[in-house]
Amino acid sequence: MFDLKNVSKKFGDLVAIDDLDLDVEGGRTTVFIGPSGCGKSTLIRVLMGLIPPDLGMVRFEGTEVNAETAPLLRRKMGYVIQGGGLFPHLTAGENAALMARFLGRPRAETAARLIELATLVQLPEDALGRYPAQISGGQRQRVALMRALMLDPDVLLLDEPFGALDPIVRYRLQTDLRDIFRELGKTVVMVTHDIAEAGFFGDLLVLLRDGQVIQKGPIEQLVHAPAEAYVDEFISAQRTLLDCLEEVPE
Amino acid sequence: MRGRCLAALILSLAWPAGVTEARDLTVGSKAFTESVVLGEMIGHLARDAGAIVLHHRQLGGTRVLWDSLVLGEIDVYPEYTGTIANEILVGEGLEDEDAVRAALGARGIVMTRTLGFNNTYAIGMREGTAAKLGIETISDLRGHRDLAFGFGNEFMDRGDGWPSLRNRYRLPQRDVTGLDHDLAYRGLAGGSIDAIDVYTTDAAIEYYGLRLLEDDLGHFPVYNAVVLYRAELESSQPAVVAAIRRLEGLIDETAMSDMNAQVQHERLSETRVAADFVAEKLGLVAEVREQGWLAQLWRNTADHLVLVAISLSAALVISIPLGIVAARRRRLGQAILAVVGIIQTIPSLALFVFMIPLLGIGGPPAMMALFLYSLLPIVRNTYAGLSDVPPDLRESAEAMGLPPGARLRLVELPMAGRAILAGVKTSAVINVGTATLGALIGAGGYGQPILTGIRLDDVGLILSGAVPAALLALLVQGLFEIAERVVVPRGLRLKPVE
């Protein structure tokens, strides 16, 4: 799906991505994880062409992502950020349908798609007519997911999608989202700093530090066969959260 | 700069009313009664000679009139020899009248012979006080060091004013106050001041019964009234020039002072007073058409609305794109904000006067000045509104794959709508207020009765311009409040639930 070769990105003296090679395979969920400043948020933006890399190349489905190709390629990507990033001047429905309207898709088709997606993300239909300021944080995140899924993208990219939510809402949304991802069978790329969340969602975890991949593999591998001491340290620091996760019935 | 030229073009296209009207002669006059009366007289005489005349009354001072005359915006206006030598052609070392005529001729301007009176400065005292102290000349003041003087602010500063008068006559008085000319008369009448500066044809001299002290050392320059007109009139409209020249030697000091009094104290119109004078002296029957107050109010309202509507629309068309550019390109943006900011610091009258060489007098230069003043609030608020769009929302729009134009149209401008509208509202209110100054360069509007009211010390007249202007400002503000409900999306007016 994504293919990165020798990608580097600096902000002034700060190295965000350091000569990174990475394949993101289709059909499963890949989670970028690491401490603040490890480059995971920069990485997801580089994938979408929102930030051009200083060196190296990013390909999406074989096409190079650059300033020219990015706008069109992004229509095959759905993006959800912390807090949802909904436009306050549009209703939930208008937010979700904005790109479809811009592309001149037939109204009836868009309306049907809205209902379909509202059912999928379990958003009450009347919430579609409300403005972001009139719905809850969890609902906003569900609308953001609808907006990302509207054009039926090949890949979903999520940057700390649960970061702004309180624990209960967060837990419910996490379970709902995982079910949705399984149901859709889409390629998902997610960024989080929370190892429990990463393990909960990710088929594959990519642990980053200082812009480099420290270890790549399923959660079990990171826990039981850490590539270096740092991996163990990072996981142990959040151990209590991981314990909680283990108590959650599947 | 391109925006400015474009605006100038819009303005000149949008002002066909007064400009394209067929007329033979455009008269100007300064913002005091005597000048307006003389301007009306010129009008009566020229009409009698068959010309169609337009009179721009009470323009804002010597500089405005002189520049307009040289540029051909007006053809003729009444002036004073002292002003020509000491103000207009100052620094050219012109010794006598011939030299002045030659200097004017080089600029394509002709000066008539004197109209018959000298309106210079004089020192005036109450008749009773002067008689009791035996003061007849300015030199006589030297013996009375305790007298209190009150001089107009202009006289305190002028080259031929108080400092040089004191030196010339070696006057010992210490109690000298600078104050408004009209207040000086009241101070004199009330007894708190013993001597003031006056113009020799002031209507107030007779009204307050003043004695004018003889300028026995010949300190004050001569301010003989004359008419200045463009030389080309002599070939294009000889009959009109001949008619204007009938004023030469026709008006003596008493006659002029009487006419000023008729306007100032008897509240007759300048048109009527001028018509009566030429009827009496030259047997000329002049038609006097006077507008009722309602017709005048309507006309002022129409003029004012046109000034505001055109300048504000042009400002909207130009400054929202400027604000967008400023928000998009940081360095160019700083330059744009600096330039519109600097424009705002130019004093309004100065800006109006700057426009005269470019656009003449009347509506267009006033609109241009108002347009320039309206830029800053809109540009700055558009810039601020767009810059305040949260980065995560900007990124969301970009991540969706919307091209830059669509992001601006669908996301950024609607979100900045409230800030932009607030800027427009500020501009509109400033515009309505500042447009009253347009009257100083002949643009009409509510400033017209305000200027006349100040000149005639008529509070009612001032209010007949100031009150509608204030109401119009409120109305415009109200209209934009309503517009806010339409322009600002409902989602932005909601308070978040959490």
XYZ file of C-alpha atoms in Angstrom:
748
model
C 0.000 0.000 0.000
C 2.684 2.469 1.160
C 6.309 2.026 0.329
C 8.965 4.299 1.868
C 12.590 4.377 0.700
C 15.341 6.250 2.565
C 12.916 8.895 3.817
C 14.375 11.700 5.975
C 12.747 14.823 7.379
C 14.239 17.522 9.599
C 12.591 20.525 11.213
C 15.535 22.850 11.747
C 17.984 20.773 13.818
C 15.327 18.350 14.981
C 15.408 15.023 13.150
C 11.807 13.824 12.776
C 12.430 10.935 10.357
C 15.893 9.467 9.900
C 16.584 7.469 6.721
C 13.513 5.285 7.072
C 12.598 2.247 4.922
C 9.139 0.827 5.466
C 6.422 -1.195 3.747
C 2.850 -0.795 4.896
C 0.909 -3.782 3.661
C -2.703 -3.622 2.551
C -5.648 -5.297 4.264
C -4.458 -4.986 7.833
C -3.929 -2.495 10.625
C -0.480 -0.998 11.154
C 0.132 1.106 14.254
C 2.971 3.607 14.595
C 3.857 3.868 18.240
C 6.481 5.651 20.253
C 7.064 8.507 22.710
C 6.330 12.141 21.914
C 8.695 13.483 19.277
C 9.575 10.021 17.912
C 8.383 11.103 14.451
C 5.164 9.057 14.272
C 2.891 12.039 13.549
C 5.330 13.384 10.962
C 5.434 9.956 9.376
C 1.667 9.709 8.866
C 1.685 13.210 7.299
C 4.541 12.234 5.010
C 2.469 9.255 3.846
C -0.320 11.622 2.783
C 2.007 14.178 1.201
C 0.978 16.825 3.769
C 4.661 17.157 4.649
C 7.182 16.634 1.823
C 10.237 14.601 2.894
C 13.690 16.219 2.616
C 15.164 13.027 1.143
C 13.872 9.710 -0.147
C 10.630 8.665 -1.754
C 7.116 7.685 -0.690
C 4.918 5.571 -2.972
C 1.214 4.925 -2.561
C -0.099 1.991 -4.599
C 2.957 2.363 -6.803
C 2.583 6.106 -7.475
C 5.078 8.552 -6.034
C 3.493 10.916 -3.506
C 4.541 14.503 -4.264
C 3.016 17.972 -4.436
C 1.472 17.209 -7.832
C 0.050 13.752 -7.185
C -0.916 14.160 -3.522
C -4.243 16.028 -3.935
C -5.649 13.276 -6.155
C -4.103 10.399 -4.171
C -5.633 11.784 -0.969
C -9.096 11.054 -2.350
C -8.188 7.401 -1.914
C -7.177 8.018 1.693
C -9.423 8.766 4.646
C -7.910 10.834 7.455
C -9.085 11.227 11.046
C -7.271 13.438 13.547
C -7.449 13.984 17.285
C -10.675 15.840 18.101
C -12.108 14.960 14.700
C -11.166 18.148 12.864
C -14.798 18.793 11.912
C -15.605 22.150 10.319
C -17.746 24.055 12.822
C -19.724 25.936 10.154
C -21.079 22.739 8.579
C -23.499 20.218 10.084
C -22.298 16.686 10.782
C -23.872 15.519 7.533
C -22.403 18.407 5.532
C -18.994 17.670 7.021
C -19.172 14.048 5.982
C -20.516 14.896 2.516
C -18.231 17.895 1.787
C -15.855 16.141 -0.580
C -18.659 14.249 -2.355
C -20.479 17.576 -2.913
C -17.276 19.179 -4.167
C -16.806 16.349 -6.645
C -20.393 16.779 -7.824
C -21.580 13.312 -6.809
C -25.363 12.889 -7.224
C -27.230 14.106 -4.141
C -29.326 11.001 -3.757
C -26.262 8.783 -3.845
C -24.517 10.933 -1.235
C -27.592 10.934 0.997
C -27.857 7.146 0.829
C -24.154 6.806 1.600
C -24.585 9.088 4.643
C -27.335 6.860 6.066
C -25.252 3.765 5.380
C -22.219 5.227 7.145
C -24.266 6.578 10.068
C -25.531 3.048 10.643
C -22.005 1.675 10.375
C -20.533 4.085 12.944
C -23.712 3.935 15.081
C -24.479 7.638 14.847
C -28.141 8.530 15.413
C -29.566 9.835 12.142
C -30.836 13.091 13.656
C -27.283 13.945 14.686
C -26.468 14.412 10.981
C -28.390 17.688 11.000
C -26.571 19.051 14.050
C -23.467 21.209 14.124
C -20.235 19.917 15.688
C -20.799 22.222 18.667
C -24.123 20.448 19.331
C -22.875 16.849 19.525
C -20.627 15.009 21.985
C -16.907 14.373 21.554
C -17.457 10.696 20.809
C -20.087 11.539 18.203
C -17.754 14.043 16.595
C -15.158 11.313 16.225
C -17.771 9.007 14.646
C -18.668 11.790 12.180
C -14.975 12.267 11.410
C -14.772 8.559 10.604
C -17.837 8.880 8.332
C -16.159 11.778 6.548
C -13.015 9.707 6.091
C -14.984 6.736 4.746
C -17.306 8.770 2.496
C -15.454 8.182 -0.783
C -14.722 4.538 0.165
C -10.955 5.060 0.402
C -8.336 2.334 0.007
C -6.733 3.258 3.300
C -7.736 4.920 6.577
C -5.178 7.004 8.429
C -5.851 7.937 12.047
C -3.690 10.262 14.146
C -4.357 9.762 17.879
C -8.082 9.413 17.149
C -9.009 8.843 20.809
C -6.671 11.418 22.318
C -9.326 13.984 23.224
C -11.916 11.638 24.713
C -12.713 10.736 28.308
C -11.998 7.055 29.280
C -15.495 5.570 28.970
C -16.315 7.164 25.639
C -12.837 6.249 24.524
C -13.282 2.584 25.449
C -16.634 2.288 23.661
C -15.341 3.970 20.564
C -12.226 1.826 20.487
C -14.261 -1.381 20.514
C -16.708 -0.024 17.935
C -13.903 1.095 15.656
C -12.080 -2.210 15.834
C -15.283 -4.006 14.878
C -15.772 -1.608 11.970
C -12.206 -2.098 10.721
C -12.667 -5.884 10.871
C -16.003 -5.630 9.079
C -14.602 -3.438 6.301
C -11.308 -5.267 5.956
C -9.621 -1.970 5.101
C -5.994 -1.053 5.328
C -5.626 1.096 8.454
C -2.656 3.141 9.602
C -2.932 4.512 13.110
C -0.694 6.679 15.276
C -0.795 6.403 19.061
C 1.490 6.686 22.060
C -0.589 4.151 24.001
C 0.802 0.608 23.839
C -2.502 -0.901 25.035
C -4.385 0.809 22.236
C -1.712 -0.228 19.757
C -1.975 -3.837 20.839
C -5.754 -3.709 20.788
C -5.924 -2.509 17.175
C -2.701 -3.431 15.502
C -1.908 -6.500 13.460
C 1.526 -4.945 13.175
C 3.172 -2.435 15.510
C 6.007 -0.176 14.404
C 7.864 1.201 17.406
C 9.706 4.414 16.566
C 12.313 6.456 18.382
C 14.154 9.525 17.080
C 12.774 8.972 13.601
C 13.975 5.389 13.298
C 12.206 2.028 13.479
C 13.309 0.240 16.657
C 11.160 -2.832 16.226
C 8.400 -3.981 13.899
C 6.080 -6.876 14.624
C 2.919 -8.048 16.379
C 2.384 -6.985 19.989
C 3.363 -10.426 21.297
C 6.748 -10.148 19.628
C 7.384 -6.725 21.131
C 6.436 -7.972 24.578
C 8.150 -11.336 24.528
C 11.088 -10.720 22.230
C 12.049 -7.060 22.525
C 14.680 -6.094 19.948
C 16.494 -3.999 22.488
C 16.202 -2.837 26.077
C 14.370 0.300 25.030
C 11.386 -1.712 23.728
C 10.989 -3.455 27.056
C 11.332 -0.154 28.867
C 8.679 1.513 26.702
C 6.234 -1.364 27.211
C 6.905 -1.718 30.951
C 6.260 1.969 31.484
C 2.644 1.373 30.390
C 2.338 -2.083 31.939
C -0.663 -1.250 34.140
C -2.617 -0.230 31.069
C -1.688 -3.458 29.354
C -2.946 -5.398 32.402
C -6.272 -3.655 32.111
C -6.408 -4.636 28.475
C -5.906 -8.295 29.359
C -8.935 -8.176 31.648
C -11.185 -6.920 28.864
C -13.231 -9.849 27.563
C -12.735 -10.327 23.852
C -0.980 49.757 -6.549
C -2.942 47.934 -9.180
C -5.856 47.859 -6.771
C -5.624 51.577 -6.366
C -5.747 52.266 -10.102
C -8.637 49.875 -10.453
C -10.495 51.633 -7.678
C -9.819 55.000 -9.285
C -11.276 53.652 -12.496
C -14.355 52.309 -10.734
C -14.803 55.612 -8.970
C -14.540 57.723 -12.092
C -16.945 55.465 -13.974
C -19.415 55.500 -11.133
C -19.651 59.268 -10.802
C -21.310 60.491 -13.934
C -23.787 62.799 -12.161
C -22.037 66.121 -11.463
C -19.145 65.654 -13.844
C -20.688 65.158 -17.235
C -23.431 67.745 -16.663
C -23.104 70.427 -19.336
C -21.818 73.695 -17.908
C -19.762 76.663 -18.979
C -18.368 77.937 -15.725
C -17.430 76.310 -12.418
C -17.090 78.732 -9.514
C -15.385 77.931 -6.228
C -15.533 79.652 -2.870
C -13.838 79.265 0.513
C -15.497 78.141 3.700
C -16.396 81.567 5.031
C -19.413 83.742 4.380
C -17.765 86.554 2.421
C -16.205 84.141 -0.057
C -19.505 82.308 -0.585
C -21.340 85.627 -1.175
C -18.716 86.716 -3.731
C -18.937 83.295 -5.403
C -22.703 83.695 -5.675
C -22.239 87.166 -7.174
C -19.878 85.777 -9.811
C -22.531 83.135 -10.534
C -25.323 85.699 -10.967
C -23.214 87.812 -13.328
C -22.058 84.857 -15.415
C -25.610 83.511 -15.710
C -26.722 86.962 -16.820
C -24.086 86.676 -19.588
C -25.675 83.413 -20.690
C -23.457 80.852 -18.970
C -24.562 77.695 -17.189
C -22.888 77.898 -13.796
C -21.984 75.419 -11.077
C -20.861 76.804 -7.709
C -18.801 74.581 -5.395
C -19.449 76.358 -2.131
C -17.195 76.469 0.928
C -14.334 74.294 -0.246
C -11.717 73.551 2.390
C -9.307 76.457 2.212
C -6.813 78.284 0.015
C -4.822 75.179 -1.013
C -7.906 73.289 -2.219
C -9.166 76.247 -4.275
C -5.816 77.201 -5.771
C -4.975 73.621 -6.788
C -8.446 73.190 -8.267
C -8.114 76.421 -10.246
C -4.681 75.496 -11.640
C -5.955 72.032 -12.584
C -9.068 73.467 -14.238
C -11.440 71.771 -11.807
C -12.856 75.225 -11.167
C -12.606 78.224 -13.497
C -12.861 81.096 -11.073
C -12.854 81.965 -7.361
C -12.580 85.052 -5.151
C -9.219 85.590 -3.437
C -7.246 88.289 -1.584
C -4.017 89.930 -2.751
C -2.372 89.406 0.639
C -3.122 85.679 0.479
C -1.747 85.431 -3.055
C 1.531 87.154 -2.116
C 1.979 85.707 1.395
C 0.554 82.236 0.988
C 0.083 81.017 -2.596
C 3.211 82.529 -4.171
C 5.169 82.885 -0.928
C 8.937 82.702 -1.288
C 8.975 84.096 -4.823
C 9.895 87.585 -3.548
C 7.172 89.339 -5.531
C 7.609 93.067 -4.985
C 4.500 94.587 -6.527
C 1.233 93.883 -8.288
C 2.856 93.602 -11.727
C 5.191 90.915 -10.468
C 2.216 89.048 -8.968
C 0.280 89.292 -12.236
C 3.275 87.983 -14.170
C 3.721 85.064 -11.763
C 0.016 84.192 -12.006
C 0.074 84.578 -15.789
C 2.891 82.039 -16.004
C 0.476 79.552 -14.408
C -2.383 80.429 -16.766
C -4.247 82.454 -14.168
C -5.546 86.025 -14.473
C -6.260 88.357 -11.562
C -8.947 91.067 -11.830
C -8.472 94.540 -10.400
C -9.574 94.917 -6.783
C -13.287 94.546 -6.153
C -13.087 97.686 -4.017
C -12.468 96.563 -0.454
C -9.539 95.538 1.703
C -10.302 92.702 4.100
C -7.200 92.730 6.236
C -6.508 92.105 9.891
C -7.202 94.866 12.357
C -7.207 95.235 16.114
C -10.663 95.930 17.509
C -11.828 97.254 20.900
C -15.194 98.078 22.380
C -16.011 101.683 21.431
C -16.630 102.637 25.092
C -13.315 101.276 26.406
C -11.329 102.809 23.539
C -12.969 106.226 23.957
C -12.426 106.204 27.737
C -8.721 105.352 27.386
C -8.321 107.602 24.330
C -6.985 104.832 22.094
C -7.237 105.438 18.347
C -4.156 103.795 16.857
C -2.294 100.575 17.569
C 0.630 102.700 18.821
C -1.693 104.070 21.505
C -1.864 100.574 23.043
C 1.758 100.963 24.171
C 0.706 103.122 27.104
C -1.788 100.605 28.540
C 0.192 97.532 29.570
C -2.643 96.017 31.646
C -5.015 95.457 28.744
C -6.033 91.828 28.081
C -5.732 90.578 24.489
C -7.537 87.608 23.012
C -6.427 86.522 19.550
C -7.636 83.851 17.197
C -5.399 80.798 17.116
C -4.464 81.485 13.502
C -3.454 85.068 14.306
C -1.229 83.843 17.151
C 0.831 81.839 14.632
C 0.752 83.791 11.377
C 3.810 85.546 10.014
C 1.928 88.855 10.054
C 0.133 88.000 13.317
C 0.754 88.717 16.993
C 4.519 88.007 17.313
C 5.458 90.440 14.536
C 2.798 92.957 15.542
C 4.238 93.004 19.075
C 7.768 93.519 17.765
C 6.750 96.172 15.263
C 4.820 98.279 17.802
C 6.889 97.180 20.853
C 3.685 96.298 22.693
C 4.158 95.564 26.429
C 0.980 93.552 27.184
C 1.528 90.159 28.919
C -2.085 88.998 29.231
C -2.482 87.494 25.747
C -4.706 84.468 25.179
C -5.071 82.377 22.031
C -8.657 81.226 21.493
C -11.324 80.547 18.917
C -12.188 83.591 16.826
C -15.922 83.470 17.612
C -15.257 83.028 21.321
C -12.956 86.070 21.211
C -15.921 88.226 20.156
C -17.946 86.920 23.074
C -15.061 87.510 25.484
C -14.818 91.070 24.237
C -18.544 91.653 24.593
C -18.446 90.141 28.090
C -15.550 92.358 29.152
C -13.009 89.625 29.941
C -10.926 90.706 26.928
C -10.107 94.289 25.906
C -8.799 93.870 22.348
C -9.050 91.180 19.671
C -7.989 90.614 16.096
C -10.744 91.041 13.475
C -11.144 90.916 9.725
C -12.026 94.410 8.577
C -15.213 93.293 6.829
C -16.421 91.101 9.722
C -20.139 91.510 10.257
C -19.451 91.306 13.978
C -17.658 94.674 14.010
C -20.893 96.578 13.660
C -22.872 94.002 15.603
C -20.685 94.425 18.695
C -20.004 98.136 18.053
C -16.213 97.836 17.812
C -13.636 100.546 17.153
C -10.910 99.431 14.731
C -7.512 100.868 15.694
C -5.569 102.565 12.937
C -2.535 100.555 11.762
C -0.402 103.722 11.937
C 2.902 101.923 11.215
C 1.394 100.051 8.270
C 2.066 96.576 9.708
C -0.763 94.571 8.193
C -0.464 93.686 4.497
C -3.231 94.695 2.154
C -5.830 92.006 1.509
C -7.651 93.536 -1.456
C -10.423 91.310 -2.715
C -9.903 90.146 -6.323
C -11.216 87.412 -8.569
C -8.837 84.783 -9.987
C -9.855 83.049 -13.189
C -8.299 80.789 -15.799
C -6.747 82.707 -18.689
C -8.383 80.520 -21.338
C -11.807 81.955 -20.359
C -10.783 85.186 -22.109
C -10.849 83.481 -25.486
C -13.453 80.778 -24.824
C -15.995 82.913 -22.950
C -15.163 86.618 -23.295
C -18.712 87.656 -22.367
C -18.467 85.828 -19.070
C -15.097 87.410 -18.269
C -16.511 90.840 -19.061
C -19.459 90.105 -16.761
C -17.203 89.012 -13.887
C -15.046 92.104 -14.330
C -18.136 94.264 -13.655
C -17.387 93.508 -9.970
C -14.133 95.495 -10.153
C -14.325 98.493 -7.820
C -18.005 97.779 -7.149
C -17.911 96.719 -3.475
C -16.601 98.941 -0.671
C -15.830 97.810 2.894
C -19.160 98.921 4.297
C -21.128 97.177 1.555
C -19.244 93.938 2.057
C -19.530 94.134 5.819
C -23.304 94.764 5.460
C -23.704 91.760 3.218
C -21.783 89.567 5.683
C -24.084 90.817 8.420
C -27.189 90.023 6.395
C -26.058 86.435 6.108
C -24.575 86.012 9.591
C -27.153 87.876 11.632
C -30.287 88.229 9.532
C -29.997 84.654 8.255
C -30.584 85.589 4.593
C -29.103 83.164 2.066
C -25.856 84.070 0.334
C -27.678 83.688 -3.000
C -30.330 86.208 -1.991
C -27.839 88.737 -0.552
C -25.648 88.554 -3.665
C -28.676 88.892 -5.961
C -29.961 91.952 -4.082
C -26.541 93.605 -4.355
C -26.121 93.126 -8.111
C -29.751 94.183 -8.609
C -29.144 97.421 -6.708
C -25.733 98.240 -8.197
C -26.040 96.910 -11.738
C -29.799 96.707 -12.238
C -29.399 93.029 -12.930
C -32.317 90.730 -12.217
C -30.985 87.470 -10.877
C -33.171 84.446 -10.393
C -32.941 83.099 -6.885
C -33.984 79.518 -6.518
C -33.721 78.306 -2.983
C -34.216 74.740 -1.955
C -36.479 73.903 0.955
C -34.876 72.130 3.886
C -36.491 68.842 2.965
C -35.153 68.986 -0.590
C -31.738 69.884 0.820
C -31.844 67.028 3.323
C -32.796 64.640 0.548
C -29.998 65.885 -1.653
C -27.424 65.651 1.125
C -28.655 62.164 1.955
C -28.378 61.077 -1.667
C -24.860 62.549 -1.993
C -23.782 60.962 1.269
C -25.187 57.561 0.367
C -23.476 57.586 -3.021
C -20.133 58.493 -1.396
C -20.438 55.723 1.182
C -21.907 53.049 -1.089
C -19.334 53.361 -3.853
C -16.271 53.768 -1.643
C -17.309 50.926 0.646
C -18.179 48.537 -2.199
C -14.849 49.246 -3.868
C -13.100 48.684 -0.529
C -14.883 45.338 -0.136
C -13.914 44.192 -3.614
C -10.265 45.128 -3.098
C -9.555 44.526 0.559
C -10.941 41.008 1.032
C -8.576 39.661 -1.680
C -5.771 41.766 -0.147
C -6.503 40.201 3.236
C -6.441 36.739 1.656
C -3.077 37.442 0.017
C -1.786 38.836 3.314
C -2.803 35.646 5.116
C -1.325 33.375 2.442
C 2.022 35.077 1.860
C 3.660 36.099 5.079
C 6.171 38.616 3.821
C 3.966 40.238 1.177
C 1.245 40.223 3.844
C 3.344 42.273 6.241
C 3.986 44.783 3.458
C 0.268 45.028 2.630
C -0.684 45.510 6.272
C 2.019 48.153 6.688
C 0.837 50.122 3.643
C -2.873 50.123 4.537
C -1.871 50.946 8.112
C 0.141 53.965 6.990
C -2.753 55.182 4.820
C -4.907 55.192 7.941
C -2.510 57.556 9.713
C -2.763 60.264 7.026
C -4.992 63.019 8.416
C -8.301 62.946 6.553
C -8.191 66.516 5.242
C -4.641 65.980 3.971
C -5.706 62.795 2.177
C -8.648 64.616 0.578
C -6.292 67.367 -0.604
C -3.756 64.812 -1.964
C -6.504 63.418 -4.165
C -7.238 66.743 -5.899
C -4.311 66.621 -8.364
C -5.274 63.016 -9.261
C -9.037 63.213 -9.367
C -10.032 66.870 -9.138
C -12.698 68.026 -6.707
C -16.160 66.717 -5.945
C -17.234 63.107 -5.568
C -14.375 61.028 -7.065
C -11.512 62.282 -4.860
C -13.741 62.018 -1.777
C -14.690 58.457 -2.696
C -11.060 57.596 -3.323
C -10.043 58.946 0.091
C -12.952 57.133 1.781
C -12.059 53.968 -0.106
C -8.468 54.165 1.158
C -9.663 54.727 4.726
C -11.988 51.736 4.514
C -9.201 49.317 3.581
C -7.439 48.755 6.895
C -10.276 47.339 9.024
C -11.356 44.921 6.287
C -7.861 43.824 5.235
C -6.746 43.370 8.827
C -9.837 41.454 9.893
C -9.766 39.224 6.813
C -6.123 38.493 7.548
C -6.801 37.869 11.241
C -9.896 35.761 10.535
C -8.053 33.525 8.072
C -4.964 33.277 10.276
C -7.168 32.214 13.190
C -8.567 29.174 11.375
C -7.190 26.366 13.597
C -4.255 24.500 11.964
C -5.913 21.096 12.486
C -8.967 22.198 10.487
C -6.780 23.637 7.768
C -4.960 20.296 7.650
C -8.215 18.334 7.624
C -9.345 20.271 4.547
C -6.027 19.658 2.843
C -6.012 15.982 3.799
C -9.436 15.531 2.189
C -7.849 16.435 -1.126
C -9.616 19.798 -1.574
C -7.571 22.093 -3.855
C -6.455 25.463 -2.351
C -9.250 27.502 -3.966
C -11.925 25.155 -2.667
C -10.374 25.130 0.804
C -10.584 28.919 0.855
C -14.151 29.025 -0.434
C -15.661 26.098 1.464
C -13.756 26.161 4.725
C -11.513 29.127 5.470
C -13.623 32.087 4.307
C -16.846 30.838 5.941
C -14.948 30.297 9.178
C -13.440 33.795 8.963
C -16.841 35.259 8.044
C -17.579 36.818 11.400
C -14.191 38.535 11.643
C -14.431 39.821 8.071
C -17.910 41.164 8.674
C -16.769 42.892 11.868
C -14.098 44.617 9.774
C -16.649 45.678 7.185
C -18.862 47.040 9.956
C -16.009 49.112 11.392
C -15.148 50.414 7.936
C -18.752 51.346 7.219
C -19.150 53.358 10.412
C -15.814 55.150 9.931
C -16.768 55.746 6.305
C -20.134 57.341 7.140
C -18.446 59.651 9.653
C -15.467 60.595 7.508
C -17.674 61.232 4.472
C -18.891 64.420 6.196
C -15.422 65.848 5.442
C -16.063 65.304 1.731
C -17.928 68.629 1.735
C -14.533 70.349 2.095
C -13.644 69.291 -1.442
C -17.074 69.805 -2.933
C -18.436 66.264 -2.617
C -21.626 67.358 -0.834
C -23.289 65.113 1.719
C -24.135 65.722 5.352
C -20.889 67.686 5.756
C -22.434 70.523 3.716
C -24.914 71.745 6.393
C -22.294 71.040 9.087
C -19.757 73.342 7.378
C -22.358 76.030 6.781
C -23.560 75.706 10.365
C -20.024 76.158 11.736
C -19.524 79.180 9.479
C -22.802 80.823 10.533
C -22.536 79.669 14.160
C -25.908 77.986 13.686
C -26.258 74.933 15.926
C -29.525 73.927 14.267
C -27.840 73.744 10.895
C -24.898 71.765 12.297
C -27.327 69.278 13.831
C -29.254 68.969 10.558
C -26.077 67.379 9.161
C -24.668 65.700 12.262
C -27.882 63.963 13.368
C -28.677 62.313 10.002
C -25.006 61.276 9.749
C -25.202 59.634 13.176
C -28.511 57.970 12.284
C -27.053 56.717 9.027
C -24.092 55.239 10.928
C -26.521 53.445 13.258
C -28.614 52.255 10.327
C -25.568 50.890 8.495
C -24.457 49.150 11.675
C -27.926 47.654 12.061
C -27.958 46.419 8.476
C -24.671 44.640 9.016
C -25.992 43.073 12.232
C -28.752 41.573 10.107
C -26.239 40.598 7.421
C -24.260 38.793 10.118
C -27.139 36.375 10.578
C -27.026 35.552 6.900
C -23.277 35.611 6.279
C -21.970 33.977 9.461
C -22.906 30.273 9.368
C -25.190 29.149 12.183
C -22.683 26.556 13.344
C -20.241 29.338 14.269
C -22.776 31.192 16.369
C -23.421 28.178 18.635
C -21.852 27.625 22.007
C -20.304 24.144 22.375
C -22.315 21.697 24.500
C -19.276 20.622 26.512
